[in-house]
Amino acid sequence: MIPETFKALRAEQISDKIAKPVLREIPLSDLPENEVLIKVHYSSLNYKDALSATGNRGITRNYPHTPGIDSCGTVVYSADPHVKKGDQVLVCGYDLGMNTPGGFGQYIQVPGSWVMPLPEGLGFRDSMMLGTAGFTAALAIHQMELNGQSPASGPILVTGAGGGLGSLAINILAHTGYHVIAATGKTEETEYFTSLGATEIIGREQLDDQSGKLLLRPRWAGVIDTVGGNILSTSIRACLKHGNVAVCGNALSHEFQTTVYPFILNGINLLGIDSATCDMELRKLVWDKLADDWRPAMLKLISKEISLDQLPENIENILHGKIRGRVFVNME
Ligand SMILES: NC(=O)c1ccc[n+]([C@@H]2O[C@H](COP(=O)([O-])OP(=O)(O)OC[C@H]3O[C@@H](n4cnc5c(N)ncnc54)[C@H](OP(=O)(O)O)[C@@H]3O)[C@@H](O)[C@H]2O)c1
């Protein structure tokens, strides 16, 4: 039976400020009129959700709002012929949790074109342990390999290594035969990074080159960058010839400085990674890899399950870089 109300974590505007998010009971009729209604079983916490939950207008224009860019669940109603009642599905990215009420609510109502069948072999919990972070890590590796990257090319640097995206990238890369260098502010977590398969662990300060040199001693053949800023700039300048640098995030800064020299003298390729609007065919292909050969062996070590009412404290923690790996949310 479809209830008249459901629980959701709401970010609300009080005068001109966004208050600390709170749990509310929301009428189902408040959901936007889209084709597919889904009962959400699990969601997950991403950095972007924390920004949306705390009033970042670049992500969410209007409040009150339910964040949550990730969700998986069961279809309870569908007006889309490609999606059937009872289907087990994933909805990640697009506008979910940005300006469309998101996965931190027990129900979502979304366009049929956003709905993807749960990949075979992946349960609800596993799919949200991975979530957008896992999908983005795998999409970055996929795009790098399409561009010629292979374990034989040399080591891969992963920045923001202790975060969700970074941890999953390390684990997938290591288990597909890459030598991985983890760059982190949490160098004391040696055991964690070693368990994920990192061969080297370096402090993020090593990637804050201030020499002004146009090119640096080459140290890696590819980069998965989740932080931006001078760390990205340093990573590009220290990349081996014809290396791929996958630009995924901005945890440090949305800006970075460069010259044309890494590109015209070393043939470095800058690959932009966009999980949100990624084409459905490519989305399915990458999720299928995650459910199969690329399934991170240490998924349980990387991920922590929380309940909906534990989200506010975890949102604070992710904003302050205090979370290691992934947090996923049991929505029951
Ligand atoms: N392109 C896409 O489609 C896409 C998809 C998902 C995420 N993202 C972006 O990717 C980034 C990472 O996402 P996530 O979910 O993995 O976030 P997360 O779990 O919060 O991880 C972010 C990591 O960045 C590092 N970091 C934080 N503040 C830093 C600073 N001031 N200087 C240097 N490093 C810093 C920390 O790594 P250490 O703990 O190792 O120090 C932190 O764990 C975010 O910017 C997010 O918006 C983009």
mmCIF file of C-alpha atoms and ligand atoms in Angstrom:
data_model
loop_
_atom_site.group_PDB
_atom_site.id
_atom_site.type_symbol
_atom_site.label_atom_id
_atom_site.label_comp_id
_atom_site.label_asym_id
_atom_site.label_seq_id
_atom_site.Cartn_x
_atom_site.Cartn_y
_atom_site.Cartn_z
ATOM 1 C CA MET A 1 0.000 0.000 0.000
ATOM 2 C CA ILE A 2 1.284 3.465 -0.856
ATOM 3 C CA PRO A 3 1.230 5.679 2.263
ATOM 4 C CA GLU A 4 -0.037 9.252 2.268
ATOM 5 C CA THR A 5 3.119 10.557 3.927
ATOM 6 C CA PHE A 6 6.756 9.471 4.189
ATOM 7 C CA LYS A 7 9.939 10.427 6.056
ATOM 8 C CA ALA A 8 12.537 12.667 4.441
ATOM 9 C CA LEU A 9 15.554 14.678 5.498
ATOM 10 C CA ARG A 10 14.706 18.289 4.725
ATOM 11 C CA ALA A 11 16.910 21.333 4.328
ATOM 12 C CA GLU A 12 14.766 24.366 5.126
ATOM 13 C CA GLN A 13 15.249 28.095 4.798
ATOM 14 C CA ILE A 14 14.665 30.155 7.948
ATOM 15 C CA SER A 15 14.793 33.894 7.114
ATOM 16 C CA ASP A 16 17.823 34.102 4.797
ATOM 17 C CA LYS A 17 19.715 31.066 6.195
ATOM 18 C CA ILE A 18 19.479 27.316 5.567
ATOM 19 C CA ALA A 19 18.968 25.614 8.924
ATOM 20 C CA LYS A 20 20.555 22.318 9.979
ATOM 21 C CA PRO A 21 18.641 19.601 8.055
ATOM 22 C CA VAL A 22 15.848 17.833 9.963
ATOM 23 C CA LEU A 23 13.654 14.741 9.544
ATOM 24 C CA ARG A 24 10.096 15.576 8.482
ATOM 25 C CA GLU A 25 6.948 13.667 7.530
ATOM 26 C CA ILE A 26 6.115 14.796 3.964
ATOM 27 C CA PRO A 27 2.846 14.310 2.039
ATOM 28 C CA LEU A 28 3.369 12.038 -0.966
ATOM 29 C CA SER A 29 1.434 14.614 -2.988
ATOM 30 C CA ASP A 30 4.406 17.020 -2.522
ATOM 31 C CA LEU A 31 6.529 14.931 -4.903
ATOM 32 C CA PRO A 32 6.832 16.304 -8.454
ATOM 33 C CA GLU A 33 4.500 14.821 -11.077
ATOM 34 C CA ASN A 34 6.890 12.455 -12.852
ATOM 35 C CA GLU A 35 6.257 9.052 -14.445
ATOM 36 C CA VAL A 36 7.819 6.693 -11.907
ATOM 37 C CA LEU A 37 7.208 6.472 -8.151
ATOM 38 C CA ILE A 38 9.866 4.491 -6.256
ATOM 39 C CA LYS A 39 10.002 3.241 -2.671
ATOM 40 C CA VAL A 40 13.614 3.970 -1.704
ATOM 41 C CA HIS A 41 15.405 1.221 0.265
ATOM 42 C CA TYR A 42 18.927 2.654 0.435
ATOM 43 C CA SER A 43 20.623 5.936 -0.402
ATOM 44 C CA SER A 44 24.164 7.180 0.101
ATOM 45 C CA LEU A 45 25.970 10.309 1.232
ATOM 46 C CA ASN A 46 28.089 12.211 -1.260
ATOM 47 C CA TYR A 47 29.973 15.480 -0.845
ATOM 48 C CA LYS A 48 27.473 17.128 -3.195
ATOM 49 C CA ASP A 49 24.582 16.099 -0.892
ATOM 50 C CA ALA A 50 26.260 17.866 2.006
ATOM 51 C CA LEU A 51 26.555 21.019 -0.102
ATOM 52 C CA SER A 52 22.888 20.799 -1.120
ATOM 53 C CA ALA A 53 21.831 20.156 2.498
ATOM 54 C CA THR A 54 23.662 23.250 3.714
ATOM 55 C CA GLY A 55 22.371 25.764 1.180
ATOM 56 C CA ASN A 56 24.801 25.731 -1.747
ATOM 57 C CA ARG A 57 22.737 27.557 -4.400
ATOM 58 C CA GLY A 58 25.030 26.352 -7.187
ATOM 59 C CA ILE A 59 23.528 22.915 -6.530
ATOM 60 C CA THR A 60 20.041 23.605 -5.126
ATOM 61 C CA ARG A 61 18.159 26.781 -5.981
ATOM 62 C CA ASN A 62 15.044 26.486 -3.825
ATOM 63 C CA TYR A 63 14.297 25.315 -0.272
ATOM 64 C CA PRO A 64 12.718 23.420 1.481
ATOM 65 C CA HIS A 65 14.457 20.586 -0.292
ATOM 66 C CA THR A 66 15.225 16.868 0.102
ATOM 67 C CA PRO A 67 18.848 16.159 -0.912
ATOM 68 C CA GLY A 68 20.243 12.762 -2.016
ATOM 69 C CA ILE A 69 21.749 12.230 -5.484
ATOM 70 C CA ASP A 70 21.715 8.425 -5.028
ATOM 71 C CA SER A 71 18.853 6.005 -4.488
ATOM 72 C CA CYS A 72 17.845 2.430 -5.103
ATOM 73 C CA GLY A 73 14.483 0.832 -4.502
ATOM 74 C CA THR A 74 11.333 -0.801 -5.863
ATOM 75 C CA VAL A 75 8.967 0.759 -8.384
ATOM 76 C CA VAL A 76 5.482 1.161 -6.868
ATOM 77 C CA TYR A 77 3.873 2.987 -9.796
ATOM 78 C CA SER A 78 4.945 3.641 -13.376
ATOM 79 C CA ALA A 79 3.432 5.465 -16.313
ATOM 80 C CA ASP A 80 6.530 4.694 -18.380
ATOM 81 C CA PRO A 81 6.152 1.549 -20.559
ATOM 82 C CA HIS A 82 9.858 0.664 -20.045
ATOM 83 C CA VAL A 83 9.566 0.583 -16.257
ATOM 84 C CA LYS A 84 7.227 -1.834 -14.464
ATOM 85 C CA LYS A 85 5.719 -1.924 -10.992
ATOM 86 C CA GLY A 86 7.907 -4.189 -8.827
ATOM 87 C CA ASP A 87 11.126 -3.491 -10.801
ATOM 88 C CA GLN A 88 14.249 -3.187 -8.651
ATOM 89 C CA VAL A 89 15.997 -0.042 -9.803
ATOM 90 C CA LEU A 90 18.743 2.534 -9.335
ATOM 91 C CA VAL A 91 18.371 6.271 -9.812
ATOM 92 C CA CYS A 92 21.647 8.162 -9.485
ATOM 93 C CA GLY A 93 22.564 11.587 -10.771
ATOM 94 C CA TYR A 94 20.577 13.545 -13.354
ATOM 95 C CA ASP A 95 18.776 16.199 -11.295
ATOM 96 C CA LEU A 96 17.976 13.866 -8.373
ATOM 97 C CA GLY A 97 18.661 15.580 -5.048
ATOM 98 C CA MET A 98 19.665 18.810 -6.753
ATOM 99 C CA ASN A 99 16.405 20.542 -7.708
ATOM 100 C CA THR A 100 14.309 17.357 -7.703
ATOM 101 C CA PRO A 101 13.520 15.857 -4.258
ATOM 102 C CA GLY A 102 16.175 13.202 -3.724
ATOM 103 C CA GLY A 103 17.129 9.904 -2.160
ATOM 104 C CA PHE A 104 17.085 11.170 1.445
ATOM 105 C CA GLY A 105 13.313 10.679 1.217
ATOM 106 C CA GLN A 106 11.621 7.260 1.511
ATOM 107 C CA TYR A 107 9.869 7.902 -1.826
ATOM 108 C CA ILE A 108 11.039 9.620 -5.018
ATOM 109 C CA GLN A 109 9.093 10.369 -8.191
ATOM 110 C CA VAL A 110 11.271 10.740 -11.273
ATOM 111 C CA PRO A 111 11.181 10.706 -15.087
ATOM 112 C CA GLY A 112 11.302 7.174 -16.538
ATOM 113 C CA SER A 113 14.472 8.067 -18.477
ATOM 114 C CA TRP A 114 16.431 8.383 -15.179
ATOM 115 C CA VAL A 115 15.541 4.867 -14.019
ATOM 116 C CA MET A 116 18.066 2.045 -14.484
ATOM 117 C CA PRO A 117 17.494 -1.622 -13.608
ATOM 118 C CA LEU A 118 19.583 -2.753 -10.639
ATOM 119 C CA PRO A 119 22.611 -4.421 -12.296
ATOM 120 C CA GLU A 120 22.512 -8.214 -12.172
ATOM 121 C CA GLY A 121 24.490 -9.552 -9.241
ATOM 122 C CA LEU A 122 24.319 -6.313 -7.273
ATOM 123 C CA GLY A 123 21.979 -6.064 -4.266
ATOM 124 C CA PHE A 124 20.381 -2.862 -2.980
ATOM 125 C CA ARG A 125 22.958 -2.437 -0.189
ATOM 126 C CA ASP A 126 25.983 -3.032 -2.418
ATOM 127 C CA SER A 127 24.669 -0.643 -5.048
ATOM 128 C CA MET A 128 24.546 2.192 -2.506
ATOM 129 C CA MET A 129 27.880 1.276 -0.920
ATOM 130 C CA LEU A 130 29.123 2.111 -4.417
ATOM 131 C CA GLY A 131 26.671 4.889 -5.355
ATOM 132 C CA THR A 132 27.772 7.868 -7.403
ATOM 133 C CA ALA A 133 31.280 7.684 -5.908
ATOM 134 C CA GLY A 134 31.820 4.130 -7.184
ATOM 135 C CA PHE A 135 30.199 4.873 -10.504
ATOM 136 C CA THR A 136 32.386 7.968 -10.997
ATOM 137 C CA ALA A 137 35.565 6.083 -10.068
ATOM 138 C CA ALA A 138 34.696 3.350 -12.579
ATOM 139 C CA LEU A 139 33.683 5.888 -15.257
ATOM 140 C CA ALA A 140 37.047 7.640 -14.836
ATOM 141 C CA ILE A 141 38.975 4.355 -15.203
ATOM 142 C CA HIS A 142 36.824 3.363 -18.195
ATOM 143 C CA GLN A 143 37.508 6.697 -19.961
ATOM 144 C CA MET A 144 41.239 6.470 -19.182
ATOM 145 C CA GLU A 145 41.411 2.942 -20.619
ATOM 146 C CA LEU A 146 39.530 4.016 -23.750
ATOM 147 C CA ASN A 147 42.326 6.562 -24.049
ATOM 148 C CA GLY A 148 45.071 3.928 -23.888
ATOM 149 C CA GLN A 149 45.705 3.628 -20.128
ATOM 150 C CA SER A 150 46.774 0.177 -18.925
ATOM 151 C CA PRO A 151 48.675 -1.240 -15.960
ATOM 152 C CA ALA A 152 51.735 -1.444 -18.226
ATOM 153 C CA SER A 153 51.662 2.356 -18.742
ATOM 154 C CA GLY A 154 52.807 2.904 -15.140
ATOM 155 C CA PRO A 155 51.428 3.993 -11.750
ATOM 156 C CA ILE A 156 48.154 5.834 -11.228
ATOM 157 C CA LEU A 157 47.906 8.651 -8.691
ATOM 158 C CA VAL A 158 44.595 8.927 -6.800
ATOM 159 C CA THR A 159 44.055 12.202 -4.918
ATOM 160 C CA GLY A 160 41.557 12.626 -2.066
ATOM 161 C CA ALA A 161 42.352 8.964 -1.535
ATOM 162 C CA GLY A 162 40.569 8.673 1.814
ATOM 163 C CA GLY A 163 37.250 9.932 0.414
ATOM 164 C CA GLY A 164 34.508 7.780 -1.115
ATOM 165 C CA LEU A 165 35.503 8.254 -4.717
ATOM 166 C CA GLY A 166 39.221 7.987 -3.955
ATOM 167 C CA SER A 167 38.925 4.823 -1.841
ATOM 168 C CA LEU A 168 36.815 3.034 -4.454
ATOM 169 C CA ALA A 169 39.130 4.151 -7.290
ATOM 170 C CA ILE A 170 42.144 2.696 -5.431
ATOM 171 C CA ASN A 171 40.401 -0.610 -4.799
ATOM 172 C CA ILE A 172 39.182 -1.062 -8.395
ATOM 173 C CA LEU A 173 42.532 -0.025 -9.888
ATOM 174 C CA ALA A 174 44.563 -2.273 -7.574
ATOM 175 C CA HIS A 175 42.414 -5.312 -8.311
ATOM 176 C CA THR A 176 42.677 -4.762 -12.049
ATOM 177 C CA GLY A 177 46.469 -4.813 -11.851
ATOM 178 C CA TYR A 178 47.455 -1.148 -11.498
ATOM 179 C CA HIS A 179 50.198 0.158 -9.225
ATOM 180 C CA VAL A 180 48.358 2.808 -7.201
ATOM 181 C CA ILE A 181 49.773 5.848 -5.407
ATOM 182 C CA ALA A 182 47.321 7.193 -2.828
ATOM 183 C CA ALA A 183 47.612 10.910 -2.002
ATOM 184 C CA THR A 184 45.873 11.823 1.227
ATOM 185 C CA GLY A 185 45.707 14.054 4.279
ATOM 186 C CA LYS A 186 45.233 10.866 6.315
ATOM 187 C CA THR A 187 48.702 9.320 5.943
ATOM 188 C CA GLU A 188 48.330 7.711 9.385
ATOM 189 C CA GLU A 189 45.713 5.339 7.873
ATOM 190 C CA THR A 190 48.432 3.177 6.281
ATOM 191 C CA GLU A 191 46.650 -0.086 7.015
ATOM 192 C CA TYR A 192 43.433 1.120 5.345
ATOM 193 C CA PHE A 193 45.134 2.231 2.122
ATOM 194 C CA THR A 194 47.289 -0.886 2.001
ATOM 195 C CA SER A 195 44.191 -3.079 2.437
ATOM 196 C CA LEU A 196 42.571 -1.291 -0.525
ATOM 197 C CA GLY A 197 45.629 -2.193 -2.589
ATOM 198 C CA ALA A 198 47.618 1.062 -2.679
ATOM 199 C CA THR A 199 51.327 0.418 -3.218
ATOM 200 C CA GLU A 200 52.483 3.881 -2.134
ATOM 201 C CA ILE A 201 50.907 6.424 0.220
ATOM 202 C CA ILE A 202 51.990 10.055 -0.004
ATOM 203 C CA GLY A 203 50.966 13.146 1.971
ATOM 204 C CA ARG A 204 48.853 15.618 0.010
ATOM 205 C CA GLU A 205 51.442 18.349 0.792
ATOM 206 C CA GLN A 206 53.794 16.600 -1.668
ATOM 207 C CA LEU A 207 51.376 17.672 -4.401
ATOM 208 C CA ASP A 208 51.437 21.348 -3.502
ATOM 209 C CA ASP A 209 54.346 22.370 -5.722
ATOM 210 C CA GLN A 210 55.211 26.052 -5.356
ATOM 211 C CA SER A 211 58.344 26.058 -7.556
ATOM 212 C CA GLY A 212 56.559 27.610 -10.518
ATOM 213 C CA LYS A 213 58.225 25.037 -12.820
ATOM 214 C CA LEU A 214 56.265 24.410 -16.008
ATOM 215 C CA LEU A 215 56.976 20.663 -15.885
ATOM 216 C CA LEU A 216 58.045 18.478 -12.961
ATOM 217 C CA ARG A 217 59.865 15.152 -12.641
ATOM 218 C CA PRO A 218 57.433 12.573 -14.111
ATOM 219 C CA ARG A 219 56.084 10.293 -11.379
ATOM 220 C CA TRP A 220 52.823 8.710 -12.621
ATOM 221 C CA ALA A 221 51.232 7.629 -15.873
ATOM 222 C CA GLY A 222 47.712 8.683 -14.976
ATOM 223 C CA VAL A 223 45.737 10.557 -12.349
ATOM 224 C CA ILE A 224 42.270 10.303 -10.836
ATOM 225 C CA ASP A 225 41.839 13.693 -9.220
ATOM 226 C CA THR A 226 38.994 14.437 -6.823
ATOM 227 C CA VAL A 227 40.278 17.678 -5.305
ATOM 228 C CA GLY A 228 41.291 20.253 -7.974
ATOM 229 C CA GLY A 229 43.393 23.330 -7.085
ATOM 230 C CA ASN A 230 47.189 23.218 -6.901
ATOM 231 C CA ILE A 231 47.086 19.455 -6.277
ATOM 232 C CA LEU A 232 45.609 19.000 -9.756
ATOM 233 C CA SER A 233 48.076 21.486 -11.225
ATOM 234 C CA THR A 234 51.038 19.646 -9.637
ATOM 235 C CA SER A 235 49.648 16.233 -10.703
ATOM 236 C CA ILE A 236 49.388 17.323 -14.347
ATOM 237 C CA ARG A 237 52.938 18.707 -14.411
ATOM 238 C CA ALA A 238 54.341 15.470 -12.905
ATOM 239 C CA CYS A 239 52.535 13.132 -15.302
ATOM 240 C CA LEU A 240 54.476 10.899 -17.698
ATOM 241 C CA LYS A 241 54.155 11.514 -21.443
ATOM 242 C CA HIS A 242 50.710 10.747 -22.941
ATOM 243 C CA GLY A 243 49.208 10.162 -19.500
ATOM 244 C CA ASN A 244 45.510 10.636 -18.744
ATOM 245 C CA VAL A 245 44.335 12.940 -15.979
ATOM 246 C CA ALA A 246 40.687 12.334 -15.048
ATOM 247 C CA VAL A 247 39.251 15.470 -13.471
ATOM 248 C CA CYS A 248 36.487 14.370 -11.096
ATOM 249 C CA GLY A 249 36.080 16.787 -8.215
ATOM 250 C CA ASN A 250 36.776 20.005 -6.356
ATOM 251 C CA ALA A 251 37.107 19.047 -2.671
ATOM 252 C CA LEU A 252 40.054 21.507 -2.417
ATOM 253 C CA SER A 253 39.172 24.064 -5.106
ATOM 254 C CA HIS A 254 37.237 24.473 -8.331
ATOM 255 C CA GLU A 255 40.156 26.405 -9.806
ATOM 256 C CA PHE A 256 43.584 25.331 -10.990
ATOM 257 C CA GLN A 257 46.421 26.955 -12.876
ATOM 258 C CA THR A 258 48.235 25.443 -15.801
ATOM 259 C CA THR A 259 50.135 26.332 -18.944
ATOM 260 C CA VAL A 260 49.805 24.618 -22.290
ATOM 261 C CA TYR A 261 53.194 22.838 -21.872
ATOM 262 C CA PRO A 262 52.054 19.569 -20.218
ATOM 263 C CA PHE A 263 49.634 19.186 -23.111
ATOM 264 C CA ILE A 264 51.777 20.242 -26.087
ATOM 265 C CA LEU A 265 55.149 18.903 -24.881
ATOM 266 C CA ASN A 266 54.022 15.790 -22.982
ATOM 267 C CA GLY A 267 50.722 15.002 -24.718
ATOM 268 C CA ILE A 268 48.833 14.877 -21.415
ATOM 269 C CA ASN A 269 45.089 14.271 -21.840
ATOM 270 C CA LEU A 270 42.680 16.024 -19.520
ATOM 271 C CA LEU A 271 39.495 13.929 -19.245
ATOM 272 C CA GLY A 272 36.385 15.536 -17.790
ATOM 273 C CA ILE A 273 34.285 13.063 -15.795
ATOM 274 C CA ASP A 274 30.581 13.830 -15.444
ATOM 275 C CA SER A 275 28.556 11.164 -13.702
ATOM 276 C CA ALA A 276 25.316 13.158 -13.441
ATOM 277 C CA THR A 277 24.387 13.489 -17.101
ATOM 278 C CA CYS A 278 26.261 10.432 -18.373
ATOM 279 C CA ASP A 279 24.413 8.712 -21.222
ATOM 280 C CA MET A 280 22.234 5.718 -20.130
ATOM 281 C CA GLU A 281 24.025 3.192 -22.390
ATOM 282 C CA LEU A 282 27.440 4.103 -20.968
ATOM 283 C CA ARG A 283 25.925 4.231 -17.460
ATOM 284 C CA LYS A 284 24.698 0.628 -17.771
ATOM 285 C CA LEU A 285 28.010 -0.569 -19.196
ATOM 286 C CA VAL A 286 30.006 0.946 -16.330
ATOM 287 C CA TRP A 287 27.560 -0.311 -13.633
ATOM 288 C CA ASP A 288 27.764 -3.802 -15.165
ATOM 289 C CA LYS A 289 31.557 -3.686 -14.784
ATOM 290 C CA LEU A 290 31.090 -2.603 -11.147
ATOM 291 C CA ALA A 291 28.782 -5.569 -10.574
ATOM 292 C CA ASP A 292 31.296 -7.947 -12.149
ATOM 293 C CA ASP A 293 35.081 -7.712 -12.801
ATOM 294 C CA TRP A 294 35.458 -4.297 -11.212
ATOM 295 C CA ARG A 295 33.456 -5.051 -8.083
ATOM 296 C CA PRO A 296 35.630 -3.591 -5.298
ATOM 297 C CA ALA A 297 36.820 -6.462 -3.117
ATOM 298 C CA MET A 298 37.002 -4.260 0.000
ATOM 299 C CA LEU A 299 33.545 -2.691 -0.336
ATOM 300 C CA LYS A 300 32.631 -3.570 3.248
ATOM 301 C CA LEU A 301 35.823 -2.037 4.659
ATOM 302 C CA ILE A 302 35.199 1.157 2.682
ATOM 303 C CA SER A 303 31.512 1.574 3.607
ATOM 304 C CA LYS A 304 29.567 2.348 6.780
ATOM 305 C CA GLU A 305 25.774 1.908 7.087
ATOM 306 C CA ILE A 306 23.756 4.589 8.883
ATOM 307 C CA SER A 307 20.051 5.314 9.448
ATOM 308 C CA LEU A 308 18.160 8.332 8.159
ATOM 309 C CA ASP A 309 18.304 10.079 11.545
ATOM 310 C CA GLN A 310 22.125 9.781 11.604
ATOM 311 C CA LEU A 311 22.429 11.773 8.376
ATOM 312 C CA PRO A 312 22.731 15.302 9.870
ATOM 313 C CA GLU A 313 25.881 14.473 11.894
ATOM 314 C CA ASN A 314 27.381 12.646 8.901
ATOM 315 C CA ILE A 315 26.672 15.641 6.654
ATOM 316 C CA GLU A 316 28.696 17.803 9.085
ATOM 317 C CA ASN A 317 31.473 15.230 9.094
ATOM 318 C CA ILE A 318 31.788 14.909 5.307
ATOM 319 C CA LEU A 319 31.946 18.708 4.988
ATOM 320 C CA HIS A 320 34.853 18.749 7.458
ATOM 321 C CA GLY A 321 36.743 15.883 5.752
ATOM 322 C CA LYS A 322 36.131 13.632 8.785
ATOM 323 C CA ILE A 323 34.664 10.667 6.918
ATOM 324 C CA ARG A 324 36.828 7.842 5.653
ATOM 325 C CA GLY A 325 35.422 6.003 2.624
ATOM 326 C CA ARG A 326 31.670 5.795 2.075
ATOM 327 C CA VAL A 327 28.521 6.276 4.120
ATOM 328 C CA PHE A 328 25.302 4.673 2.875
ATOM 329 C CA VAL A 329 21.832 5.112 4.316
ATOM 330 C CA ASN A 330 19.269 2.484 5.270
ATOM 331 C CA MET A 331 15.982 4.256 4.486
ATOM 332 C CA GLU A 332 13.620 1.851 6.296
HETATM 333 N N1 LIG B 1 32.534 14.377 -11.551
HETATM 334 C C1 LIG B 1 31.543 13.742 -10.974
HETATM 335 O O1 LIG B 1 30.602 13.300 -11.627
HETATM 336 C C2 LIG B 1 31.588 13.525 -9.493
HETATM 337 C C3 LIG B 1 30.929 12.459 -8.887
HETATM 338 C C4 LIG B 1 31.089 12.233 -7.510
HETATM 339 C C5 LIG B 1 31.883 13.119 -6.769
HETATM 340 N N2 LIG B 1 32.451 14.195 -7.390
HETATM 341 C C6 LIG B 1 33.304 15.123 -6.643
HETATM 342 O O2 LIG B 1 34.480 14.432 -6.256
HETATM 343 C C7 LIG B 1 34.959 14.953 -5.024
HETATM 344 C C8 LIG B 1 35.104 13.802 -4.032
HETATM 345 O O3 LIG B 1 33.815 13.233 -3.785
HETATM 346 P P1 LIG B 1 33.621 12.183 -2.596
HETATM 347 O O4 LIG B 1 32.188 11.806 -2.599
HETATM 348 O O5 LIG B 1 34.696 11.167 -2.657
HETATM 349 O O6 LIG B 1 33.896 13.158 -1.339
HETATM 350 P P2 LIG B 1 34.504 12.792 0.076
HETATM 351 O O7 LIG B 1 34.168 11.408 0.456
HETATM 352 O O8 LIG B 1 34.117 13.918 0.953
HETATM 353 O O9 LIG B 1 36.097 12.844 -0.177
HETATM 354 C C9 LIG B 1 36.768 14.020 -0.420
HETATM 355 C C10 LIG B 1 38.245 13.826 -0.062
HETATM 356 O O10 LIG B 1 38.948 14.959 -0.569
HETATM 357 C C11 LIG B 1 40.068 15.227 0.255
HETATM 358 N N3 LIG B 1 40.004 16.625 0.688
HETATM 359 C C12 LIG B 1 39.000 17.238 1.372
HETATM 360 N N4 LIG B 1 39.316 18.522 1.614
HETATM 361 C C13 LIG B 1 40.543 18.711 1.065
HETATM 362 C C14 LIG B 1 41.434 19.833 0.989
HETATM 363 N N5 LIG B 1 41.114 21.010 1.513
HETATM 364 N N6 LIG B 1 42.612 19.673 0.366
HETATM 365 C C15 LIG B 1 42.949 18.475 -0.185
HETATM 366 N N7 LIG B 1 42.159 17.374 -0.142
HETATM 367 C C16 LIG B 1 40.981 17.510 0.466
HETATM 368 C C17 LIG B 1 39.984 14.291 1.456
HETATM 369 O O11 LIG B 1 40.827 13.195 1.125
HETATM 370 P P3 LIG B 1 41.817 12.545 2.219
HETATM 371 O O12 LIG B 1 40.885 12.021 3.267
HETATM 372 O O13 LIG B 1 42.522 11.479 1.502
HETATM 373 O O14 LIG B 1 42.696 13.639 2.688
HETATM 374 C C18 LIG B 1 38.514 13.829 1.437
HETATM 375 O O15 LIG B 1 38.361 12.579 2.029
HETATM 376 C C19 LIG B 1 33.947 16.025 -4.597
HETATM 377 O O16 LIG B 1 34.416 17.279 -5.012
HETATM 378 C C20 LIG B 1 32.693 15.643 -5.359
HETATM 379 O O17 LIG B 1 31.845 16.738 -5.570
HETATM 380 C C21 LIG B 1 32.324 14.402 -8.722
#
